[in-house]
Coordinates of C-alpha atoms in Angstrom, one line a residue:
M160 CA -7.1 147.0 33.0
A161 CA -9.6 147.0 35.9
D162 CA -13.3 146.6 35.4
Q163 CA -13.9 150.3 35.6
S164 CA -14.3 152.6 32.6
N165 CA -15.2 156.1 31.6
P166 CA -18.4 156.6 29.5
E167 CA -18.1 158.8 26.5
T168 CA -21.2 160.8 27.5
R169 CA -20.6 164.5 27.9
T170 CA -21.4 165.5 31.5
P171 CA -21.4 168.8 33.5
E172 CA -18.4 167.5 35.5
A173 CA -16.3 167.9 32.4
N174 CA -16.0 171.7 33.2
R175 CA -17.1 172.5 29.7
D176 CA -18.3 175.9 28.5
T177 CA -19.0 177.6 25.2
P178 CA -16.1 179.5 23.7
G179 CA -16.2 183.3 23.5
G180 CA -14.8 184.7 26.8
S181 CA -12.1 187.3 26.9
G182 CA -8.5 186.5 26.1
P183 CA -5.4 187.7 24.3
A184 CA -6.1 188.9 20.8
D185 CA -4.9 187.1 17.7
P186 CA -2.0 189.2 16.5
T187 CA -3.0 188.5 12.9
S188 CA -6.5 190.0 13.4
H189 CA -7.1 193.7 12.9
E190 CA -10.2 193.6 15.0
G191 CA -8.4 191.9 18.0
I192 CA -10.6 188.8 17.8
S193 CA -9.1 185.3 17.4
R194 CA -10.3 183.7 14.3
R195 CA -10.5 180.3 16.1
R196 CA -12.5 182.0 18.9
L197 CA -14.9 183.5 16.4
L198 CA -15.3 180.1 14.8
G199 CA -15.9 178.4 18.2
T200 CA -18.5 181.0 19.1
A201 CA -20.3 180.5 15.8
G202 CA -20.3 176.7 16.4
A203 CA -21.8 177.0 19.9
T204 CA -25.2 176.1 18.6
G205 CA -24.2 172.4 18.9
L206 CA -25.0 171.6 15.2
V207 CA -23.4 168.2 14.3
L208 CA -22.4 167.8 10.7
G209 CA -21.7 164.5 9.0
A210 CA -18.6 164.3 6.9
A211 CA -20.4 165.0 3.7
G212 CA -22.5 167.8 5.2
A213 CA -19.5 169.5 6.6
A214 CA -17.6 169.4 3.4
A215 CA -20.6 170.7 1.5
G216 CA -21.1 173.5 4.0
Y217 CA -17.5 174.7 3.6
A218 CA -17.6 174.5 -0.2
A219 CA -20.8 176.4 -0.5
A220 CA -19.9 179.2 1.9
P221 CA -18.9 182.6 0.4
S222 CA -15.3 183.4 0.7
S223 CA -16.0 186.3 3.1
A224 CA -18.2 184.2 5.4
V225 CA -17.2 182.3 8.5
T226 CA -18.3 178.7 8.5
P227 CA -19.6 177.5 11.9
L228 CA -17.6 174.7 13.5
A229 CA -19.2 171.3 14.1
S230 CA -19.9 170.6 17.8
V231 CA -16.8 168.5 18.1
G232 CA -14.6 171.4 17.3
S233 CA -16.5 174.0 19.4
E234 CA -16.3 172.0 22.7
Q235 CA -14.2 173.9 25.2
V236 CA -12.8 172.7 28.6
L237 CA -11.9 175.4 31.0
F238 CA -8.3 175.7 32.3
H239 CA -8.9 177.6 35.6
V240 CA -10.9 175.1 37.6
K241 CA -10.8 173.5 41.0
H242 CA -9.3 170.2 39.7
Q243 CA -7.0 170.2 36.7
P244 CA -8.8 169.4 33.4
G245 CA -8.2 165.9 31.9
I246 CA -9.3 164.0 35.0
T247 CA -13.1 164.0 34.9
T248 CA -13.3 165.3 31.3
P249 CA -14.9 162.7 29.1
M250 CA -12.4 160.6 27.2
Q251 CA -11.0 162.2 24.1
A252 CA -10.3 160.8 20.7
R253 CA -6.5 161.5 20.7
G254 CA -4.0 161.7 23.5
H255 CA -0.3 162.3 24.1
L256 CA 1.6 161.4 27.3
V257 CA 5.0 162.9 27.6
A258 CA 7.5 163.0 30.5
F259 CA 10.4 165.4 30.9
D260 CA 13.5 165.5 33.0
L261 CA 14.9 168.8 34.2
A262 CA 18.1 169.8 32.4
A263 CA 21.4 169.6 34.2
G264 CA 21.7 172.6 36.4
A265 CA 18.0 173.5 36.3
G266 CA 16.3 173.7 39.7
R267 CA 13.4 175.3 41.5
K268 CA 13.7 178.7 39.7
E269 CA 13.8 177.2 36.3
A270 CA 11.0 174.8 37.1
A271 CA 8.8 177.6 38.2
A272 CA 9.4 179.6 35.0
L273 CA 8.7 176.5 33.0
L274 CA 5.4 175.8 34.7
R275 CA 4.4 179.4 34.3
R276 CA 5.1 179.2 30.5
W277 CA 3.3 175.8 30.2
S278 CA 0.2 177.0 32.1
D279 CA -0.1 180.2 29.9
T280 CA 0.2 178.1 26.8
A281 CA -2.3 175.5 28.0
R282 CA -4.8 178.2 28.9
R283 CA -4.5 179.8 25.4
L284 CA -4.8 176.6 23.5
M285 CA -7.7 175.2 25.5
A286 CA -9.6 178.4 24.6
G287 CA -8.9 177.8 20.9
E288 CA -6.3 180.6 20.7
P289 CA -2.8 180.6 19.2
A290 CA -0.1 179.5 21.6
G291 CA 1.6 182.9 21.2
P292 CA 3.2 185.2 18.6
H293 CA 5.2 182.3 17.1
D294 CA 2.4 179.8 16.8
T295 CA 3.0 177.1 14.2
D296 CA -0.6 177.4 12.8
V297 CA -1.0 173.6 12.8
A298 CA -4.5 173.9 14.3
R299 CA -5.3 177.3 12.8
D300 CA -8.7 176.2 11.3
A301 CA -9.9 174.2 14.4
G302 CA -11.7 175.2 17.5
P303 CA -10.7 174.0 21.0
S304 CA -11.9 170.4 20.2
S305 CA -12.1 169.5 24.0
L306 CA -8.4 170.1 24.4
T307 CA -7.0 169.5 27.9
V308 CA -3.5 169.8 29.2
T309 CA -2.7 168.3 32.6
F310 CA 0.6 168.6 34.6
G311 CA 2.1 166.4 37.2
F312 CA 5.3 165.9 39.3
G313 CA 7.3 162.7 39.6
H314 CA 9.2 161.4 42.6
S315 CA 12.6 162.6 41.3
F316 CA 11.3 166.2 40.7
F317 CA 11.5 167.1 44.4
G318 CA 15.2 166.1 44.8
R319 CA 16.1 168.1 41.6
T320 CA 14.4 171.2 43.0
G321 CA 15.4 171.0 46.7
L322 CA 11.8 170.4 47.7
E323 CA 12.2 166.9 49.3
Q324 CA 10.3 168.1 52.4
Q325 CA 7.3 168.8 50.2
R326 CA 7.2 165.4 48.5
P327 CA 3.9 163.6 49.4
A328 CA 4.2 160.2 51.1
A329 CA 1.7 158.9 48.5
L330 CA 4.3 159.5 45.8
D331 CA 6.6 156.8 47.1
P332 CA 7.6 154.4 44.3
L333 CA 5.1 151.7 43.4
P334 CA 5.9 148.2 44.6
D335 CA 7.3 145.6 42.1
F336 CA 4.7 143.4 40.5
S337 CA 5.4 139.9 39.1
S338 CA 3.7 140.9 35.8
D339 CA 6.1 143.9 35.3
H340 CA 8.5 143.9 32.4
L341 CA 9.4 147.6 32.7
D342 CA 11.5 149.6 30.4
K343 CA 13.2 152.1 32.7
N344 CA 13.8 154.5 29.8
R345 CA 10.1 154.8 29.2
S346 CA 9.1 155.0 32.9
D347 CA 8.9 157.8 35.6
G348 CA 10.3 161.3 34.9
D349 CA 10.6 164.6 36.8
L350 CA 7.5 166.1 35.0
W351 CA 4.5 164.6 33.3
V352 CA 2.1 166.2 30.8
Q353 CA -1.1 164.6 29.6
I354 CA -2.7 166.1 26.5
G355 CA -6.1 165.1 25.2
A356 CA -8.3 166.4 22.4
D357 CA -11.0 165.3 20.0
D358 CA -8.9 166.3 17.0
A359 CA -5.5 164.8 16.2
L360 CA -4.0 168.1 14.8
V361 CA -5.2 170.1 17.9
A362 CA -3.6 167.5 20.2
F363 CA -0.3 167.5 18.2
H364 CA -0.4 171.3 18.1
A365 CA -0.5 171.3 21.9
L366 CA 2.2 168.7 22.2
R367 CA 4.5 170.7 19.9
A368 CA 3.9 173.9 21.9
I369 CA 4.6 172.2 25.2
Q370 CA 7.8 170.7 23.9
K371 CA 9.0 174.0 22.5
D372 CA 8.2 175.8 25.7
A373 CA 10.5 173.4 27.6
G374 CA 13.4 175.2 26.0
A375 CA 16.7 174.6 27.8
A376 CA 14.9 173.9 31.1
A377 CA 13.9 170.3 30.4
R378 CA 14.3 167.5 27.9
V379 CA 11.8 164.8 26.8
R380 CA 12.4 161.6 28.6
W381 CA 9.6 159.6 26.9
Q382 CA 6.5 160.1 24.8
M383 CA 3.5 157.9 24.1
N384 CA 0.6 158.5 21.7
G385 CA -2.9 157.1 22.0
F386 CA -6.4 157.2 20.7
N387 CA -10.0 156.4 21.5
R388 CA -13.2 156.3 19.6
S389 CA -14.3 159.7 18.3
P390 CA -17.3 161.3 19.8
G391 CA -20.4 160.8 17.6
A392 CA -18.9 157.6 15.9
T393 CA -21.7 155.5 17.5
A394 CA -25.4 155.8 17.3
H395 CA -25.5 156.8 21.0
P396 CA -23.0 157.4 23.7
M397 CA -21.5 154.2 25.1
T398 CA -18.6 152.8 27.0
A399 CA -15.4 152.6 25.0
R400 CA -14.0 149.4 23.6
N401 CA -10.3 148.4 23.9
L402 CA -8.1 146.8 21.2
M403 CA -9.3 143.3 22.4
G404 CA -12.8 144.3 21.3
Q405 CA -14.1 144.3 24.8
V406 CA -16.3 146.9 26.3
D407 CA -13.7 148.2 28.8
G408 CA -15.7 147.9 32.0
T409 CA -18.6 149.8 33.5
R410 CA -17.7 150.5 37.1
N411 CA -15.8 153.8 37.0
P412 CA -16.7 156.0 40.0
K413 CA -18.9 158.8 38.8
P414 CA -18.6 162.5 39.9
T415 CA -22.3 162.2 41.0
D416 CA -21.3 159.6 43.6
A417 CA -21.4 160.9 47.2
D418 CA -17.9 159.7 47.9
F419 CA -16.3 160.5 44.5
D420 CA -14.2 163.5 45.7
Q421 CA -13.1 161.5 48.8
R422 CA -11.8 158.6 46.6
I423 CA -10.3 160.6 43.7
F424 CA -9.1 163.9 45.0
V425 CA -7.0 165.2 47.9
P426 CA -9.1 167.2 50.3
D427 CA -9.3 171.0 50.2
N428 CA -7.3 171.2 53.4
P429 CA -5.4 167.9 53.6
Q430 CA -3.6 168.6 56.8
K431 CA -6.7 169.7 58.6
D432 CA -8.5 166.6 57.4
G433 CA -5.8 164.4 58.8
A434 CA -4.2 163.4 55.4
N435 CA -0.5 162.9 55.4
T436 CA -0.3 165.2 52.4
P437 CA 1.3 168.7 52.0
S438 CA -1.1 171.6 51.5
W439 CA 0.0 172.3 48.0
M440 CA -1.7 169.1 46.8
A441 CA -5.1 170.4 47.9
N442 CA -7.8 169.4 45.3
G443 CA -5.1 167.4 43.4
S444 CA -4.9 163.7 42.5
Y445 CA -2.4 161.0 41.8
A446 CA -2.0 159.5 38.3
V447 CA -0.7 156.0 37.8
V448 CA 0.5 155.6 34.2
R449 CA 1.2 152.1 32.7
R450 CA 2.0 151.1 29.2
I451 CA 0.2 147.7 28.9
R452 CA 0.9 145.7 25.7
M453 CA -1.9 143.4 24.7
L454 CA -0.7 140.1 23.2
L455 CA -3.3 140.3 20.5
D456 CA -2.1 137.3 18.4
D457 CA -2.7 135.0 21.4
W458 CA -5.9 136.7 22.4
E459 CA -7.5 136.4 19.0
K460 CA -6.9 132.7 18.9
L461 CA -9.4 132.2 21.8
S462 CA -13.0 131.4 21.0
L463 CA -15.6 134.1 21.8
E464 CA -16.7 132.0 24.8
A465 CA -13.1 131.7 26.2
Q466 CA -12.6 135.5 25.8
E467 CA -15.8 136.2 27.7
D468 CA -14.8 133.8 30.5
V469 CA -11.4 135.7 30.8
I470 CA -13.2 139.0 31.3
G471 CA -16.4 137.8 32.9
R472 CA -18.6 139.9 30.6
R473 CA -20.3 139.5 27.2
K474 CA -18.2 140.9 24.4
S475 CA -21.3 142.1 22.5
D476 CA -22.6 144.6 25.1
G477 CA -20.4 144.4 28.2
A478 CA -23.1 142.7 30.3
P479 CA -22.0 140.4 33.1
L480 CA -22.1 136.7 32.3
S481 CA -24.5 136.3 35.2
G482 CA -27.1 138.2 33.0
G483 CA -28.7 141.5 32.5
T484 CA -27.4 144.6 30.8
E485 CA -24.0 146.3 31.1
T486 CA -24.9 148.1 34.3
T487 CA -26.6 145.1 36.0
E488 CA -24.8 144.2 39.2
M489 CA -22.7 141.1 38.7
D490 CA -24.0 138.0 40.5
L491 CA -20.7 136.4 41.8
E492 CA -22.5 133.4 43.2
K493 CA -24.6 132.4 40.2
T494 CA -24.0 128.9 38.9
D495 CA -25.0 127.0 35.8
G496 CA -26.8 123.6 35.7
A497 CA -23.7 121.8 36.5
G498 CA -23.0 123.9 39.5
K499 CA -20.1 125.8 37.9
L500 CA -19.7 129.5 38.6
V501 CA -21.1 131.5 35.6
V502 CA -18.5 134.2 36.3
P503 CA -15.2 132.3 36.6
I504 CA -13.3 132.6 39.9
N505 CA -10.3 134.2 38.1
A506 CA -12.3 136.4 35.7
H507 CA -10.8 139.9 35.4
A508 CA -14.1 141.6 36.1
R509 CA -14.6 139.6 39.3
I510 CA -11.1 140.2 40.7
T511 CA -11.0 144.0 40.0
R512 CA -14.3 144.8 41.7
P513 CA -14.0 147.4 44.5
D514 CA -15.9 145.1 46.8
Q515 CA -13.3 142.4 46.2
N516 CA -10.5 144.8 47.0
G517 CA -11.4 146.5 50.3
G518 CA -13.3 149.2 48.4
A519 CA -10.3 150.3 46.3
A520 CA -11.5 152.6 43.6
M521 CA -9.9 154.7 40.9
V522 CA -11.1 156.6 37.8
R523 CA -9.7 154.9 34.7
R524 CA -9.1 157.2 31.8
P525 CA -7.0 155.3 29.3
F526 CA -6.0 155.6 25.6
S527 CA -5.3 152.7 23.2
Y528 CA -2.1 152.7 21.3
H529 CA -0.5 151.0 18.3
D530 CA 3.2 151.6 17.6
G531 CA 3.7 149.3 14.6
F532 CA 5.1 145.8 14.7
D533 CA 8.0 143.9 16.1
A534 CA 10.5 142.2 13.8
D535 CA 8.5 139.0 13.9
G536 CA 5.3 140.7 13.0
T537 CA 3.9 140.9 16.5
P538 CA 1.8 144.0 16.9
D539 CA 3.1 146.5 19.5
A540 CA -0.4 147.6 20.6
G541 CA -2.4 147.9 23.8
L542 CA -3.5 150.3 26.4
L543 CA -2.0 153.5 27.9
F544 CA -3.5 152.9 31.3
I545 CA -4.1 156.0 33.3
C546 CA -5.9 155.9 36.6
W547 CA -6.7 158.6 39.1
Q548 CA -7.1 158.4 42.9
A549 CA -6.6 160.3 46.1
D550 CA -4.0 157.8 47.2
P551 CA -2.5 155.1 45.0
L552 CA -1.8 152.9 48.0
R553 CA -5.6 152.7 48.5
G554 CA -6.5 152.7 44.8
F555 CA -4.2 151.2 42.2
V556 CA -1.8 149.1 44.4
P557 CA -4.3 146.8 46.1
V558 CA -6.1 146.0 42.8
Q559 CA -2.8 145.3 41.0
R560 CA -1.6 143.1 43.8
K561 CA -4.8 141.1 43.6
L562 CA -4.4 140.7 39.8
D563 CA -0.8 139.6 40.4
R564 CA -2.0 136.6 42.4
G565 CA -4.0 135.1 39.6
D566 CA -6.0 136.9 36.9
A567 CA -7.2 135.1 33.7
L568 CA -6.3 138.2 31.6
S569 CA -2.6 138.3 32.8
P570 CA -1.3 135.8 30.2
F571 CA -2.5 138.1 27.4
I572 CA -1.0 141.4 28.6
R573 CA 2.4 142.7 29.6
H574 CA 3.2 145.9 31.7
E575 CA 6.1 147.5 29.9
A576 CA 6.4 151.0 31.4
S577 CA 5.2 152.7 34.6
G578 CA 5.0 156.1 36.2
L579 CA 3.4 157.7 39.3
F580 CA 2.8 161.4 39.4
A581 CA 1.4 164.0 41.9
V582 CA -1.0 166.2 40.0
P583 CA -1.8 169.3 42.0
G584 CA -5.2 171.1 42.0
G585 CA -6.2 173.4 39.2
A586 CA -4.7 176.9 38.9
A587 CA -6.8 179.8 40.0
E588 CA -7.1 182.9 37.9
G589 CA -3.6 184.6 37.8
E590 CA -1.8 181.4 39.0
Y591 CA 0.1 178.7 37.2
V592 CA -0.1 175.0 38.0
G593 CA 2.2 174.1 40.8
Q594 CA 2.7 177.7 42.0
R595 CA 1.8 176.8 45.6
L596 CA 4.6 174.2 45.6
L597 CA 7.2 176.2 43.8
E598 CA 6.6 179.5 45.5
G599 CA 5.1 178.4 48.8

């Protein structure tokens, strides 16, 4: 839970476009136009309807008319892009993380066929189209809703497919950390899929389609479900809050930063640029996934002042305790009248700053989760932490090692599952994700 977060503001870097391009026809349409694509095109004006207004609009529309989607439903993220979607895309309201293991006897050939199926399904669904002729219709009335589907490969995938020589050095297992209490059954995996959308049914529809596409080639190893604040739920775009009620940091690298690509993505030609990375990872990134339980009962016993000291920021607006607004640079040397540091020496925001960790930087793009309660009534809730970087040994690892040595937040969280995945660059038109690895 580093002091870096992703604003909910919609940006050009999200690779968004209005729906309406060419694509496979809806088999249920006599005119060859997907009903959801037509809805998405109609909603491209960006009209935002409140709950009551939307309901009234649907009720008043003639039965033969097509009601425009609200802007949330009409938002589309492109599939064929330089970097896979779901990395710089603004955080979505609903997310599913699922890892698969290849079935016994399945190898490189079966993996290639699976990634081809998955890529075709993701492309269709992200455009607001049915998954195929046997679509379940779960999201029939919705538009794309900012759906993204992102694919990655775990360390074990390369041994299962005979591609050990193509395994990147950056995919070596993460070191052990003293705060780890990892469940091996909910960690790692041959393949990893991240699904995000601004509508819960659209996200579930994609999850179900991906699971069905796996067929006999792979089985689910683990699945985690998360959520964030819905777009438009606040008066203006703002940094998200986590389940502790804190504004979850402000220091995420931004795509407009001059060194953003260098820190987050593998170079276009990694071997030419001197990176110890195979060429199939060009324009890719590495995702560290951690299920972090928040010990909310203990956290909520703290006073507001104590909570703010743990984080190093005001709970109300995320501003540093040294003063200013959320984006004001933190003054690490400022003291109060008694000579005491205003931002405590072990405050989470102080320890996780890139300038306190040799410049280590990563894009954090998490989801919150709540999976019910333990037998004693303790909430099983927290953060599905996902961070992206060009090399985890220069991004996640140094920051987590620093936190391991003494962080005021550590007594209130527990790392319960972990994974590291190589996420290749986006698929070009006519390609599937991972094709350069599996057919190279």
